[in-house]
Tab-separated table of C-alpha atoms in Angstrom:
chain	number	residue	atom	x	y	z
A	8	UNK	CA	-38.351	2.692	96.240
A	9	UNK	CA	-42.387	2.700	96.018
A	10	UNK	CA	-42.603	-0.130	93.973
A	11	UNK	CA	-40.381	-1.959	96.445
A	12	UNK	CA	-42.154	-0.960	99.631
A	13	UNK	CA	-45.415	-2.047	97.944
A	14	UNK	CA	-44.028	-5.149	97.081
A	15	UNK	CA	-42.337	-5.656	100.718
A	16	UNK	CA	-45.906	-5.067	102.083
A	17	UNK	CA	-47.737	-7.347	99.856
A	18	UNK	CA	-45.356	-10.370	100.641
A	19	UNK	CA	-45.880	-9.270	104.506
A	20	UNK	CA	-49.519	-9.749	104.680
A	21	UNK	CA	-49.590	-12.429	102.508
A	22	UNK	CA	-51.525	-15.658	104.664
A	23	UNK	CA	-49.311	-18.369	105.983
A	24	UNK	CA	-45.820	-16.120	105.390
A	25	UNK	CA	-44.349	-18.456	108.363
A	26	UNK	CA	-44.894	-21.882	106.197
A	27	UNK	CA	-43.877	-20.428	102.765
A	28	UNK	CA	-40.898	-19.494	104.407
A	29	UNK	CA	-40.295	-22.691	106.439
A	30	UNK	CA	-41.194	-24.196	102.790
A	31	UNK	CA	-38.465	-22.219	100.610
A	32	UNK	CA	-35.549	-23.164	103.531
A	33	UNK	CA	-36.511	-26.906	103.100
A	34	UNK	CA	-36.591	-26.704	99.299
A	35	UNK	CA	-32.851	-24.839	99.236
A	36	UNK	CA	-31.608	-27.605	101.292
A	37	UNK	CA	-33.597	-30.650	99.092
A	38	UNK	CA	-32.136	-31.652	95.478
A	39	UNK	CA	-34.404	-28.655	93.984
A	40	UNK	CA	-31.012	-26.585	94.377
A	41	UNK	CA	-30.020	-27.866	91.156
A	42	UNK	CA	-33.187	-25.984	89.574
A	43	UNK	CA	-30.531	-22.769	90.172
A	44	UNK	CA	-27.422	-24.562	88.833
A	45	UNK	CA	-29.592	-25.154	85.972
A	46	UNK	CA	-30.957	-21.470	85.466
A	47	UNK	CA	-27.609	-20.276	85.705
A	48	UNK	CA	-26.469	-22.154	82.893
A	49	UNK	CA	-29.458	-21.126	81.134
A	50	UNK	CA	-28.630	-18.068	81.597
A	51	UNK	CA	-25.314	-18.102	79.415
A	52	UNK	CA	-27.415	-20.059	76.556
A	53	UNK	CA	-29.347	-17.588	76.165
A	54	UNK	CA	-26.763	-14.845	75.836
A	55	UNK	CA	-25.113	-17.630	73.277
A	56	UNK	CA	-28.181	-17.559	71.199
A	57	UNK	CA	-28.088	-13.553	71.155
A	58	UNK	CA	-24.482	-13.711	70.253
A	59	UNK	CA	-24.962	-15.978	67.238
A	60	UNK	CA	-28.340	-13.726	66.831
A	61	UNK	CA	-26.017	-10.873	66.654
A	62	UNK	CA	-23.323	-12.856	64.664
A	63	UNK	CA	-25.826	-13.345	62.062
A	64	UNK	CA	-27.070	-9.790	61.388
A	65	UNK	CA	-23.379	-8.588	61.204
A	66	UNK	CA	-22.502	-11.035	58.787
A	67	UNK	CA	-23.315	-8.867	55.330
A	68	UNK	CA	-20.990	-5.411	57.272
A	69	UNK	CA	-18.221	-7.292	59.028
A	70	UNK	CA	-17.628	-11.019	59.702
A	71	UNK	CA	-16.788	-11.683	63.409
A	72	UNK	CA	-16.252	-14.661	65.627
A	73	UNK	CA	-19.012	-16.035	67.899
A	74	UNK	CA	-16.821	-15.231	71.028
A	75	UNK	CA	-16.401	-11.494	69.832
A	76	UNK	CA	-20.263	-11.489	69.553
A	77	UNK	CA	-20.759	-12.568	72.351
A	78	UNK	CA	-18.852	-10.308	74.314
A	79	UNK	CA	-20.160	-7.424	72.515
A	80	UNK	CA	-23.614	-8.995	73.607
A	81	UNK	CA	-22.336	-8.627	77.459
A	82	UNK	CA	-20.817	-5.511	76.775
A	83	UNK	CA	-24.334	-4.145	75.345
A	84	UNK	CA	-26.073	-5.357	78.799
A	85	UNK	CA	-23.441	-3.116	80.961
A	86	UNK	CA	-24.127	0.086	78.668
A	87	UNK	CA	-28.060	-0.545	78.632
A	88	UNK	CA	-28.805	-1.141	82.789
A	89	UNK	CA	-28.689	3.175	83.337
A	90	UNK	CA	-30.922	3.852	79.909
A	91	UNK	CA	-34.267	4.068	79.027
A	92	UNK	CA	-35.821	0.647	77.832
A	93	UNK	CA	-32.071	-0.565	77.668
A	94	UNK	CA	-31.137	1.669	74.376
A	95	UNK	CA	-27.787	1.610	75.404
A	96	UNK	CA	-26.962	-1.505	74.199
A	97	UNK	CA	-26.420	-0.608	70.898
A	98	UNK	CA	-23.200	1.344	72.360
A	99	UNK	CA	-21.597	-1.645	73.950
A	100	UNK	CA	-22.072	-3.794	70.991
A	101	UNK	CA	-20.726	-1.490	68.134
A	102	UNK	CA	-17.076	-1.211	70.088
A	103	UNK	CA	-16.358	-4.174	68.825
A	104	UNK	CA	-16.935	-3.073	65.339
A	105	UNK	CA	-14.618	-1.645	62.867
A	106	UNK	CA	-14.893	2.359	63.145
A	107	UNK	CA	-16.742	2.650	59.302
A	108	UNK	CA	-19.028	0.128	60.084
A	109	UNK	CA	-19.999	0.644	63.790
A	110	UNK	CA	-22.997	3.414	62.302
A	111	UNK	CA	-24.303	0.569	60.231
A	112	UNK	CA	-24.437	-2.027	63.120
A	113	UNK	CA	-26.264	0.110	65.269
A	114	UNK	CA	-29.246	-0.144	62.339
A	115	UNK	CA	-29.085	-4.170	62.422
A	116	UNK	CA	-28.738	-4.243	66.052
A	117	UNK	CA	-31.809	-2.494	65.881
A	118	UNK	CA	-33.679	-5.181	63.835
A	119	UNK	CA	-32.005	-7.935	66.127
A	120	UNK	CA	-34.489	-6.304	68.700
A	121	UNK	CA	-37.231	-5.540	66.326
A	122	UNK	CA	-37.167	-9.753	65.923
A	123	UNK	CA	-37.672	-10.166	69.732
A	124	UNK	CA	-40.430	-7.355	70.174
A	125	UNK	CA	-42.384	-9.274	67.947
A	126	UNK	CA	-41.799	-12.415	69.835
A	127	UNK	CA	-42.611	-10.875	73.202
A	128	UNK	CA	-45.449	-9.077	71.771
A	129	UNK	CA	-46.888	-12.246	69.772
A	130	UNK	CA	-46.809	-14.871	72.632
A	131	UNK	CA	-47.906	-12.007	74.997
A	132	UNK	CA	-50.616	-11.812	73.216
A	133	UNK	CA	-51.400	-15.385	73.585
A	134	UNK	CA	-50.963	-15.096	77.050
A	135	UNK	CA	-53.474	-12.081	77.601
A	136	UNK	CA	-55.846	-14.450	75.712
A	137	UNK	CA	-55.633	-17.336	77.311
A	138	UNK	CA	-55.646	-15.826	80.908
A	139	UNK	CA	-58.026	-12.834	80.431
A	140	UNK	CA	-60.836	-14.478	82.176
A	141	UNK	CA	-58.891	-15.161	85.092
A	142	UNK	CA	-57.314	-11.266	85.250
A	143	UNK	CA	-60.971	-10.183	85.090
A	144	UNK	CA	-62.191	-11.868	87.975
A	145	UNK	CA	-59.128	-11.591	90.621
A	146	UNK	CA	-59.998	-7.975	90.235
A	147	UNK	CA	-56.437	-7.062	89.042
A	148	UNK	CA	-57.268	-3.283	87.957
A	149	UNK	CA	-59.214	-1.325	90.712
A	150	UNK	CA	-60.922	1.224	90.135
A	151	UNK	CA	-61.271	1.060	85.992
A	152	UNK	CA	-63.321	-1.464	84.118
A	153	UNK	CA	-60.666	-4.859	83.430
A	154	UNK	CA	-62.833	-5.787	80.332
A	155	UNK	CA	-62.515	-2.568	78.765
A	156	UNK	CA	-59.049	-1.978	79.575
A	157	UNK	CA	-58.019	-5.628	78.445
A	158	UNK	CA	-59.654	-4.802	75.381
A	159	UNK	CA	-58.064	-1.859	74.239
A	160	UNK	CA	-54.511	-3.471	75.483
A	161	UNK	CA	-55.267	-6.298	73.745
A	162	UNK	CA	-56.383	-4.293	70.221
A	163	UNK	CA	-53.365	-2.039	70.905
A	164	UNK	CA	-51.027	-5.181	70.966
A	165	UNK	CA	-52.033	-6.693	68.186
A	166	UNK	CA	-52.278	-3.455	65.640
A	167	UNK	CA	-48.191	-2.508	66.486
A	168	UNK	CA	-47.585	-6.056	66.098
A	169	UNK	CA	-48.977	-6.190	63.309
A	170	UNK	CA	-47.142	-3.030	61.916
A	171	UNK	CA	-44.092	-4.423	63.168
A	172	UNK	CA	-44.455	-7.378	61.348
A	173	UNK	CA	-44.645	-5.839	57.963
A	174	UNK	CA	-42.139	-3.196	58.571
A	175	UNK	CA	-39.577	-5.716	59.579
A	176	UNK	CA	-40.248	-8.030	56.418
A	177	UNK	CA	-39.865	-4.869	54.024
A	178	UNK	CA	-36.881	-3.453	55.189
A	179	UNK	CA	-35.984	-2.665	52.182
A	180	UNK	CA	-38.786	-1.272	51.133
A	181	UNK	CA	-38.311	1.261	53.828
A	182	UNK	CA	-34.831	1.591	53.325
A	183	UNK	CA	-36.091	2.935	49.695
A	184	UNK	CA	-38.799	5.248	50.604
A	185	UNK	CA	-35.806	6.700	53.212
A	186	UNK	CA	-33.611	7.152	50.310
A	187	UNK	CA	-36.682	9.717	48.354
A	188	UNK	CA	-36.016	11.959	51.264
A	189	UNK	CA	-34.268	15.126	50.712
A	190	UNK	CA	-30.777	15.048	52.636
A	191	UNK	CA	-31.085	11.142	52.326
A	192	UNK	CA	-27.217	10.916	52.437
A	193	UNK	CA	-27.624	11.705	56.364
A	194	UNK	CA	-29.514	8.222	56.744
A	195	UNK	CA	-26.701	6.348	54.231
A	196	UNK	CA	-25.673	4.328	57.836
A	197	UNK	CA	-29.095	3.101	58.262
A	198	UNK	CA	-30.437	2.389	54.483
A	199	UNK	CA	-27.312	1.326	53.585
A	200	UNK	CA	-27.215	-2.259	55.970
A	201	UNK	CA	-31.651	-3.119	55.623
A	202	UNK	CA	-31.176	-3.266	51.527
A	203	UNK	CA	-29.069	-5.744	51.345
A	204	UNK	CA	-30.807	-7.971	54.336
A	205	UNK	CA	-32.273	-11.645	53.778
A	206	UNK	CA	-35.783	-12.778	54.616
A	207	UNK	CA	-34.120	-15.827	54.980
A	208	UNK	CA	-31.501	-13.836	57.476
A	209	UNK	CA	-34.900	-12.258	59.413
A	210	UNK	CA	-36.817	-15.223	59.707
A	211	UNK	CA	-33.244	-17.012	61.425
A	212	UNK	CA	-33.214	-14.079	63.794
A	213	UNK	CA	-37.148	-14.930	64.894
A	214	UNK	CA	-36.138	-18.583	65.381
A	215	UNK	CA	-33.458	-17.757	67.198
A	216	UNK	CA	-35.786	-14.911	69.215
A	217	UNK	CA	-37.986	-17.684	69.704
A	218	UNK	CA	-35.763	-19.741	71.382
A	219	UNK	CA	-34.459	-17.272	73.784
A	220	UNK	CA	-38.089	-16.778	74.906
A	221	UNK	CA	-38.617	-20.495	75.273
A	222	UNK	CA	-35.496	-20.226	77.854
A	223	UNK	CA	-36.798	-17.235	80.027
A	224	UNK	CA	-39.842	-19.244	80.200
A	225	UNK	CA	-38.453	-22.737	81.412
A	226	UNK	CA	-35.438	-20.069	83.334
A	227	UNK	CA	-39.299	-18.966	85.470
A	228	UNK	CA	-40.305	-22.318	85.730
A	229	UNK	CA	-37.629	-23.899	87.237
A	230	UNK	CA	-37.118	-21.096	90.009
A	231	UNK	CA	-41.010	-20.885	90.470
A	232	UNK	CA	-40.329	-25.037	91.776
A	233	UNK	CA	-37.283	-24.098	93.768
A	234	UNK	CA	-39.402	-21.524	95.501
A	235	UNK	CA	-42.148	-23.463	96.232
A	236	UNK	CA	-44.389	-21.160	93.939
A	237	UNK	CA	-47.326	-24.166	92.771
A	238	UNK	CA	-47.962	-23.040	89.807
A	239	UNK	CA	-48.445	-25.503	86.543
A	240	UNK	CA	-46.622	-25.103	82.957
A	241	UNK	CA	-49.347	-23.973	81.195
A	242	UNK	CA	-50.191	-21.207	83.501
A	243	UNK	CA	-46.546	-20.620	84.253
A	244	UNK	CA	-46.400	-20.178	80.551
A	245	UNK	CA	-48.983	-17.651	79.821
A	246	UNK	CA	-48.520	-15.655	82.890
A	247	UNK	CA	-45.011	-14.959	82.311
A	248	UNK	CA	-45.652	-14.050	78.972
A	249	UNK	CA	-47.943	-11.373	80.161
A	250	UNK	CA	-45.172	-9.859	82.273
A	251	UNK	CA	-42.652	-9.490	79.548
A	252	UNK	CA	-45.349	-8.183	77.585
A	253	UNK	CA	-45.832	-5.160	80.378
A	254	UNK	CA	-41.955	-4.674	80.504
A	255	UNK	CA	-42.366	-4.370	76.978
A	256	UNK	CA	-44.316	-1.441	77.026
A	257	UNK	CA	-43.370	0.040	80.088
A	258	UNK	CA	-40.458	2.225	79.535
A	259	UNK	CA	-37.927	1.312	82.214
A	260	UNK	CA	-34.623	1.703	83.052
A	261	UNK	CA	-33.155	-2.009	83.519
A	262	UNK	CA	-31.630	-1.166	87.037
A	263	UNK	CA	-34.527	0.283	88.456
A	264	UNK	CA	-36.719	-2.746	86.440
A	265	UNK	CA	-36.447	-4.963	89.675
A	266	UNK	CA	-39.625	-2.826	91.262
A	267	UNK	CA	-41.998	-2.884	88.450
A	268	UNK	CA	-41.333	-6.967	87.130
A	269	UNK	CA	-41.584	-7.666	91.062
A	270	UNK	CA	-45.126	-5.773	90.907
A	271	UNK	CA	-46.397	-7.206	87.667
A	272	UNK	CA	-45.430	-10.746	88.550
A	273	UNK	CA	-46.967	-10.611	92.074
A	274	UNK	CA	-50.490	-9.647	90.244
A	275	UNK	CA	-50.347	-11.927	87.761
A	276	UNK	CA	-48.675	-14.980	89.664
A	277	UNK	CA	-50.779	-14.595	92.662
A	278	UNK	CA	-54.202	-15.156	90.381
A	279	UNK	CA	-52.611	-18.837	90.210
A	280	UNK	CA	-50.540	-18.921	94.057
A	281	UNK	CA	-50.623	-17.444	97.182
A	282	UNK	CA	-46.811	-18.002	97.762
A	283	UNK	CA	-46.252	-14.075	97.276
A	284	UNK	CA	-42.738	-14.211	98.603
A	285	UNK	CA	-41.549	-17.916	96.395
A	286	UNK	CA	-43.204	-15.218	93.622
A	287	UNK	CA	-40.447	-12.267	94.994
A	288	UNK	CA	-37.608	-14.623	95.291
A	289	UNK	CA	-37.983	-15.935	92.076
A	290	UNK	CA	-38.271	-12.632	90.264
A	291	UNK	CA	-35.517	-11.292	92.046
A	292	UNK	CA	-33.457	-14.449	91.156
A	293	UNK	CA	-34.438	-14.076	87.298
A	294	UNK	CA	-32.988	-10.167	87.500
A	295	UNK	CA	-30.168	-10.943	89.245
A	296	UNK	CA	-28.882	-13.769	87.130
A	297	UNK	CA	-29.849	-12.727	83.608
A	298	UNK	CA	-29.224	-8.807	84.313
A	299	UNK	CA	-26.979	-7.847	86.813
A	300	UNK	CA	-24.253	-10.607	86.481
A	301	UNK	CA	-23.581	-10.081	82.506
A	302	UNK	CA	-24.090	-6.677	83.223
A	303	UNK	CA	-20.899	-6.864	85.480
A	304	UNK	CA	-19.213	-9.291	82.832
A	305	UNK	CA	-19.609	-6.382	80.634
A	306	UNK	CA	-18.481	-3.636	82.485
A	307	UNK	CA	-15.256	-6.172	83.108
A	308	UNK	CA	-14.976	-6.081	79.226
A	309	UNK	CA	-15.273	-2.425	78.510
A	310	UNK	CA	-12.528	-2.021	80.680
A	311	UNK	CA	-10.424	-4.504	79.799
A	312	UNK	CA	-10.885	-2.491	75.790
A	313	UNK	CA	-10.060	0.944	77.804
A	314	UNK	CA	-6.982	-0.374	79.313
A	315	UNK	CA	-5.862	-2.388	75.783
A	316	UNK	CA	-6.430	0.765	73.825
A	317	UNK	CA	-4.349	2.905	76.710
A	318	UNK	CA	-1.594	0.981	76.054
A	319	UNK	CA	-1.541	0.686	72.291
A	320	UNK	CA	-1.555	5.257	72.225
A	321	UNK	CA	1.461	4.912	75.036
A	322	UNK	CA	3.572	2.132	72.111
């Protein structure tokens, strides 16, 4: 509720409110409405590309169709919108696994996010590069010194990426120095799955990370133009990145993640735009369409398993 207010009362004393407004209306009603129709459709292509994602790291536990992936994908997003950093997903996903092997797919799932971390914190860290100069002098961070605290993000960034990286390239490396524990049958679910894992396998799943990222980008871009927000690719680009890069560390809970990507993205968006409210809109539009609607696709699904499996106990 803060981080709404705050954002309500940023957009209200933003100069020339009136025109931006008058500006948005005339750009809903122009041929820039297809800009939406187009992020929409975006939208399911880059749930498709997390199904086959998903599809792919199964493929050594349980072979499963693309359109059973991806419905475990959409069931994942209804399970993670009330959790912390959406951890919930791995629940929705592993319903639609066979009972002995649902334990083991929750460790894959886990390196199917692993993949897109280091994507998001990779080209993040591109971002905070290539835009650092202009964070410093809009005066972003009151009150501390920007440089300093750049710096130590930036170091931060770049030393769990780096970790990350070689953690998620010897998997089963780690999988082996899990099985010297004492009790290591207790972690037989977890070892059992990163062993027997590809590099070939990981370095698909950071193409195909990759490409999702590429989508949320131009997904921004196009609703930045329907908005009237005049920002160029480039900048568009970078900035973004930097946002997703503060979700990433933030821990959130998806349904209360409106607030805080509406607050980043006014910061960083208005260094390069004084259309606060185009800026609003379009992050709002972003959530909406890539969050909430699969989110109620997947609650539709779990249900739809609830009432099947009902049915079979009553036969």
């Amino acid at each position: 509720m803060w981080l709404s207010a705050s954002i309500y009362n940023q957009v209200r004393h933003q100069p020339n409110l009136g025109a931006s407004w008058i500006k948005i209306k005339q750009s809903m009603e122009s041929a820039k409405i297809w800009n939406l129709v187009i992020v929409i459709f975006l939208m399911l292509i880059n749930w498709a590309i997390e199904a086959v994602k998903w599809k792919i790291a199964m493929h050594n536990i349980q072979r499963i169709s693309f359109f059973k992936s991806f419905r475990a994908v959409l069931s994942g997003v209804s399970f993670s919108v009330n959790t912390p950093n959406r951890v919930g997903e791995y629940l929705g996903r592993v319903l639609y696994m066979e009972e002995g092997n649902r334990l083991r797919a929750v460790s894959l799932t886990i390196v199917c996010s692993i993949s897109q971390l280091i994507v998001t914190l990779f080209v993040g860290l591109i971002g905070l590069f290539c835009i650092r100069r202009k964070i410093e002098t809009g005066e972003m961070i009151r009150g501390f010194d920007s440089s300093l605290w750049l710096q130590v993000l930036q170091y931060g960034v770049i030393t769990v990426l780096v970790i990350l990286t070689l953690l998620y390239f010897r998997l089963s490396l780690l999988a082996r120095l899990v099985d010297r524990l004492q009790n290591r049958n207790r972690y037989d679910w977890l070892t059992h799955s990163l062993k027997n894992i590809r590099a070939t396998i990981l370095l698909k799943l950071l193409s195909l990370s990759a490409a999702r990222y590429i989508v949320f980008i131009v997904q921004y871009f196009l609703l930045f133009r329907l908005f009237e927000v005049d920002i160029g690719w480039w900048q568009c680009c970078w900035a973004v990145s930097v946002i997703f890069l503060v979700l990433a560390i933030l821990p959130t809970f998806a349904i209360a993640e409106l607030g805080i990507r509406g607050q980043v993205s006014l910061k960083l968006l208005e260094l390069f735009s004084t259309n606060g409210l185009g800026i609003s809109l379009a992050t709002a539009t972003i959530w909406l369409i890539n969050l909430v609607v699969p989110a109620m696709a997947g609650s539709l699904l779990i249900a739809s398993i609830k009432i099947f499996k009902y049915r079979n106990e009553r036969n």
